[in-house]
Rosetta silent file (secondary structure, phi, psi, omega in degrees, C-alpha in Angstrom):
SEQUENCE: XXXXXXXXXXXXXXXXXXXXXXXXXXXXXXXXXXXXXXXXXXXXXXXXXXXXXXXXXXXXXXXXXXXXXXXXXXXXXXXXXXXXXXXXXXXXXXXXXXXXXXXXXXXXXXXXXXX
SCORE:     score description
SCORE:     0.000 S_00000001
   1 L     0.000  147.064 -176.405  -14.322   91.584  -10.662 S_00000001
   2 L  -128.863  156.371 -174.123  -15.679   92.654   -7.083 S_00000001
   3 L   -54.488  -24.029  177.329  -17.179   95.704   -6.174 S_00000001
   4 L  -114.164   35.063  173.349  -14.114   96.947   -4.342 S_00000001
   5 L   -92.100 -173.985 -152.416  -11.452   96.773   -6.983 S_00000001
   6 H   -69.312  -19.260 -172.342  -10.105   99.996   -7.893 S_00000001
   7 H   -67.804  -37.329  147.314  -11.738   99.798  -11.079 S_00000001
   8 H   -56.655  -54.982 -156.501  -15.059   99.876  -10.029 S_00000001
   9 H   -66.723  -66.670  165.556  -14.573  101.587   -6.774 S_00000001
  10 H   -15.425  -89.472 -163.830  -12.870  104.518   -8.834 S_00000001
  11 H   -71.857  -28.601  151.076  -15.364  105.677  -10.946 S_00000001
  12 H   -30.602  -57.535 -178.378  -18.438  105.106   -8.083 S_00000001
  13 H   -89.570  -55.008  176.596  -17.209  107.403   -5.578 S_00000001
  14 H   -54.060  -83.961 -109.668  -16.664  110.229   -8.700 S_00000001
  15 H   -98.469  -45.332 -170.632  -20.121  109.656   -9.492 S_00000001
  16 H   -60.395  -52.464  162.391  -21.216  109.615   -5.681 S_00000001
  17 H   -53.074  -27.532  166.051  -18.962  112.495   -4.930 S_00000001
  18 H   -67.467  -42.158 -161.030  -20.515  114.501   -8.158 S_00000001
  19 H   -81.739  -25.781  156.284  -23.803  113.854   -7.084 S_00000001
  20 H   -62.298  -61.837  125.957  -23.269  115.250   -3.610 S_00000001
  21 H    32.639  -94.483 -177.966  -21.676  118.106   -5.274 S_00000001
  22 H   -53.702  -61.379 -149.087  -25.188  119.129   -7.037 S_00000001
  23 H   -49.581  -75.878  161.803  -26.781  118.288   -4.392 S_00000001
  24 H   -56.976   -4.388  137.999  -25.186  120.704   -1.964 S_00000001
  25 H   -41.134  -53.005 -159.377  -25.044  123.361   -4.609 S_00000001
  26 H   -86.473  -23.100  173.131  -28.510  123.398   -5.632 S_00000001
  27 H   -55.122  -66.435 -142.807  -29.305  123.354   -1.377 S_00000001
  28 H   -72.172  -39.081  178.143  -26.461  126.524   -1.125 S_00000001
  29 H   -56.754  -88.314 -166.971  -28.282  128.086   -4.709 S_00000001
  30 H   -43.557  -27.676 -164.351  -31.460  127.909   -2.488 S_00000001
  31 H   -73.585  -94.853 -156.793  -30.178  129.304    1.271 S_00000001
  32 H   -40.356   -0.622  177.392  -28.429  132.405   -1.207 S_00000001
  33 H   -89.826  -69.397 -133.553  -31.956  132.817   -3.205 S_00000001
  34 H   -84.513  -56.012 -175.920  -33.990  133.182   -0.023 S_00000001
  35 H   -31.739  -56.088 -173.732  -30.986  135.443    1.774 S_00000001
  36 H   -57.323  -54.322  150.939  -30.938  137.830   -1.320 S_00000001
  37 H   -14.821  -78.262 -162.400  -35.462  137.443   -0.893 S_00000001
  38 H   -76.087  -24.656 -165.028  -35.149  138.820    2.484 S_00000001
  39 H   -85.706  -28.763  173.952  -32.369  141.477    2.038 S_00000001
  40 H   -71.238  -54.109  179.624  -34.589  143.095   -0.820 S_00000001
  41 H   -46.708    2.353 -169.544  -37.041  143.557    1.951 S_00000001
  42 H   -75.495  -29.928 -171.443  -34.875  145.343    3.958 S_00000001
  43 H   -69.777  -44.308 -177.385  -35.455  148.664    1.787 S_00000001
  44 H   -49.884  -49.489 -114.761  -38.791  148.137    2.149 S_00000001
  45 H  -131.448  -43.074 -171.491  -38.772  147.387    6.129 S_00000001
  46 H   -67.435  -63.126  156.654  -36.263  150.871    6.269 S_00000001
  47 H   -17.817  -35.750  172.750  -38.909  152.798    4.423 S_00000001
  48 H   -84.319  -45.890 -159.100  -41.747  151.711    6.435 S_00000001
  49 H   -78.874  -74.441 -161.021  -39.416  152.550    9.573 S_00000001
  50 H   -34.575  -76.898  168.545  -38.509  156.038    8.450 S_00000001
  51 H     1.530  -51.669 -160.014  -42.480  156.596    7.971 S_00000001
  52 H  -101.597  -25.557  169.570  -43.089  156.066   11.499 S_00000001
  53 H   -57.198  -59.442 -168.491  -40.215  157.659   13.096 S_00000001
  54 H   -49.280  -27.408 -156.415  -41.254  160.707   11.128 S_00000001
  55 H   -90.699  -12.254  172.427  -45.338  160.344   11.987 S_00000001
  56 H  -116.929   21.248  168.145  -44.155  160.102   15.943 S_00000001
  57 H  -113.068  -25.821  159.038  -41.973  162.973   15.773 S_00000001
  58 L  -135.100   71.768  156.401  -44.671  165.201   14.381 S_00000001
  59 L  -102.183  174.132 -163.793  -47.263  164.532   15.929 S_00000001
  60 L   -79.494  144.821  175.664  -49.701  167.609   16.694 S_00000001
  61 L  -112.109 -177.690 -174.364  -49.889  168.228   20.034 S_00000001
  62 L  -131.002  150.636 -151.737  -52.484  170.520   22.006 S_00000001
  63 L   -29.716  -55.878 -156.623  -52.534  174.156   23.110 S_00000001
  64 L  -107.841   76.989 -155.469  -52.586  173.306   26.080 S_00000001
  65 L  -135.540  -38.120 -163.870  -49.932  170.169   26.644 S_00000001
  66 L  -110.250    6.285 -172.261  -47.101  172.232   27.907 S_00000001
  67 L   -96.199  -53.078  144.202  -48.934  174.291   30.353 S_00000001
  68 H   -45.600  -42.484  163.897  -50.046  170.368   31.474 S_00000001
  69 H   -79.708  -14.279 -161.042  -46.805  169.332   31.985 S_00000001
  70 H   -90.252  -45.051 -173.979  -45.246  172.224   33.720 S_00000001
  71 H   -75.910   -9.349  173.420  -48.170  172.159   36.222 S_00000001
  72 H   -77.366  -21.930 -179.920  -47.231  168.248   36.712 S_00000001
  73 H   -71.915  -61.627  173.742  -43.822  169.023   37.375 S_00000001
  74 H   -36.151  -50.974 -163.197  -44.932  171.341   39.871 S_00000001
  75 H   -85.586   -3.909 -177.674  -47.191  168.995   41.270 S_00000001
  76 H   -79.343  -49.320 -165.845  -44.401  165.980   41.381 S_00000001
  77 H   -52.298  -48.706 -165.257  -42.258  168.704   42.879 S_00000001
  78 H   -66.015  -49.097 -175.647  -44.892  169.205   46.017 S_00000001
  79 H   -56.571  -52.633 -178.117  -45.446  165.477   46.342 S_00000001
  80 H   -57.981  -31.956 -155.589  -41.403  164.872   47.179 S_00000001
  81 H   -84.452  -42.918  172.023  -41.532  167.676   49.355 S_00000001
  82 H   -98.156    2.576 -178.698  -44.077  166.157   51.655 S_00000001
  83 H   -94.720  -15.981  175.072  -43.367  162.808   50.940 S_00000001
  84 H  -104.037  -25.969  149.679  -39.965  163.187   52.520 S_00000001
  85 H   -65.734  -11.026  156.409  -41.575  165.520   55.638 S_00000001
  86 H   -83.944  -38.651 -176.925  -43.601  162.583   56.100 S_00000001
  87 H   -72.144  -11.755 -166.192  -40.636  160.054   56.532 S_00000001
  88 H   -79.681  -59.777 -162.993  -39.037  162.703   58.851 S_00000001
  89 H   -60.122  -23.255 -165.755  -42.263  162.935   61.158 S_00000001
  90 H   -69.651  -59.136 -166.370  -42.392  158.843   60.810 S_00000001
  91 H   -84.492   11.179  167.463  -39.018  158.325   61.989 S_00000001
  92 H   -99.804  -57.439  158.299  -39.198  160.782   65.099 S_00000001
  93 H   -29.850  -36.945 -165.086  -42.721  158.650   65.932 S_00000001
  94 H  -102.062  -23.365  179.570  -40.819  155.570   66.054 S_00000001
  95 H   -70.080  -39.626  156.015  -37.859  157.078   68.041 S_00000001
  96 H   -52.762  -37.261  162.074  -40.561  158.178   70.437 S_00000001
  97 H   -64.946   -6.807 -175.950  -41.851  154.949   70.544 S_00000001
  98 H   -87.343  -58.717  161.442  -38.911  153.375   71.277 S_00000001
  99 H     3.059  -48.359 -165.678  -38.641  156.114   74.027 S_00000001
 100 H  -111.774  -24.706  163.015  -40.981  155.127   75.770 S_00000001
 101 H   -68.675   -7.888 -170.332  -40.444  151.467   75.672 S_00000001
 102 H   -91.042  -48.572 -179.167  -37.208  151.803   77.204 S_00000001
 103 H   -44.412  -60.493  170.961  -38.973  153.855   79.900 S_00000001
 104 H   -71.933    7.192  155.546  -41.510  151.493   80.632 S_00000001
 105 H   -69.970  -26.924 -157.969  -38.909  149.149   80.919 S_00000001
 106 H  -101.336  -54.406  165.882  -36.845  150.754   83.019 S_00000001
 107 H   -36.729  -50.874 -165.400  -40.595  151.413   85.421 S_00000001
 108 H   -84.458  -45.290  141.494  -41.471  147.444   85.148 S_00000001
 109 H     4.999 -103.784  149.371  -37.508  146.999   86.348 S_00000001
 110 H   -20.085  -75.024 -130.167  -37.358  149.336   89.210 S_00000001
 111 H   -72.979  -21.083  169.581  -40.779  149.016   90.025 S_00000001
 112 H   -83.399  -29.645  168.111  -39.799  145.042   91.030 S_00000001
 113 H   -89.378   -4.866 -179.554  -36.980  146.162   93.363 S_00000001
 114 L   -67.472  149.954  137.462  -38.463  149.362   95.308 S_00000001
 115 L   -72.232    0.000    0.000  -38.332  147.985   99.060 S_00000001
């Protein structure tokens, strides 16, 4: 007898094939231990979460917090107001400058052709 008649062969691979079997059971037992591990923490992890939502939705604030924001708004309000009367005066300065570049252009021009 040789190693690859059927008789031999036959009961080899069932024993190899069993043994892979366990093998990847007892792997698939462990992955499904440690999944089940982590999924009990989850109550734990909500619980904790809840905690914190609640502790940053009440926290205390002071007397004088909304009286501080209202005057910030206000002051937010003023800054756009002159921050866009500044881009106005900016861009009438540069149109005058241009203004005047055309002119003295127009001056150094001429001023080579008077006769």
């Amino acid at each position: 007898m040789e190693w690859h008649d059927p008789i031999i062969l036959i009961p080899a691979l069932i024993a190899w094939n069993g043994f892979f079997f366990a093998l990847l059971k007892w792997f698939g037992y462990r992955i499904i231990k440690s999944m089940d591990d982590r999924l009990s923490t989850i109550t734990e992890i909500d619980r904790r979460l809840i905690h914190v939502e609640t502790s940053l939705q009440n926290r205390p604030q002071c007397s004088q917090h909304g009286e501080h924001m209202a005057s910030m708004k206000a002051l937010h309000a003023r800054l756009d107001i002159i921050s866009s009367k500044v881009d106005r005066i900016s861009g009438h300065l540069e149109g005058v400058g241009r203004a005047v570049d055309l002119m003295n252009q127009f001056l150094i021009e001429q001023g080579g052709n008077k006769r």
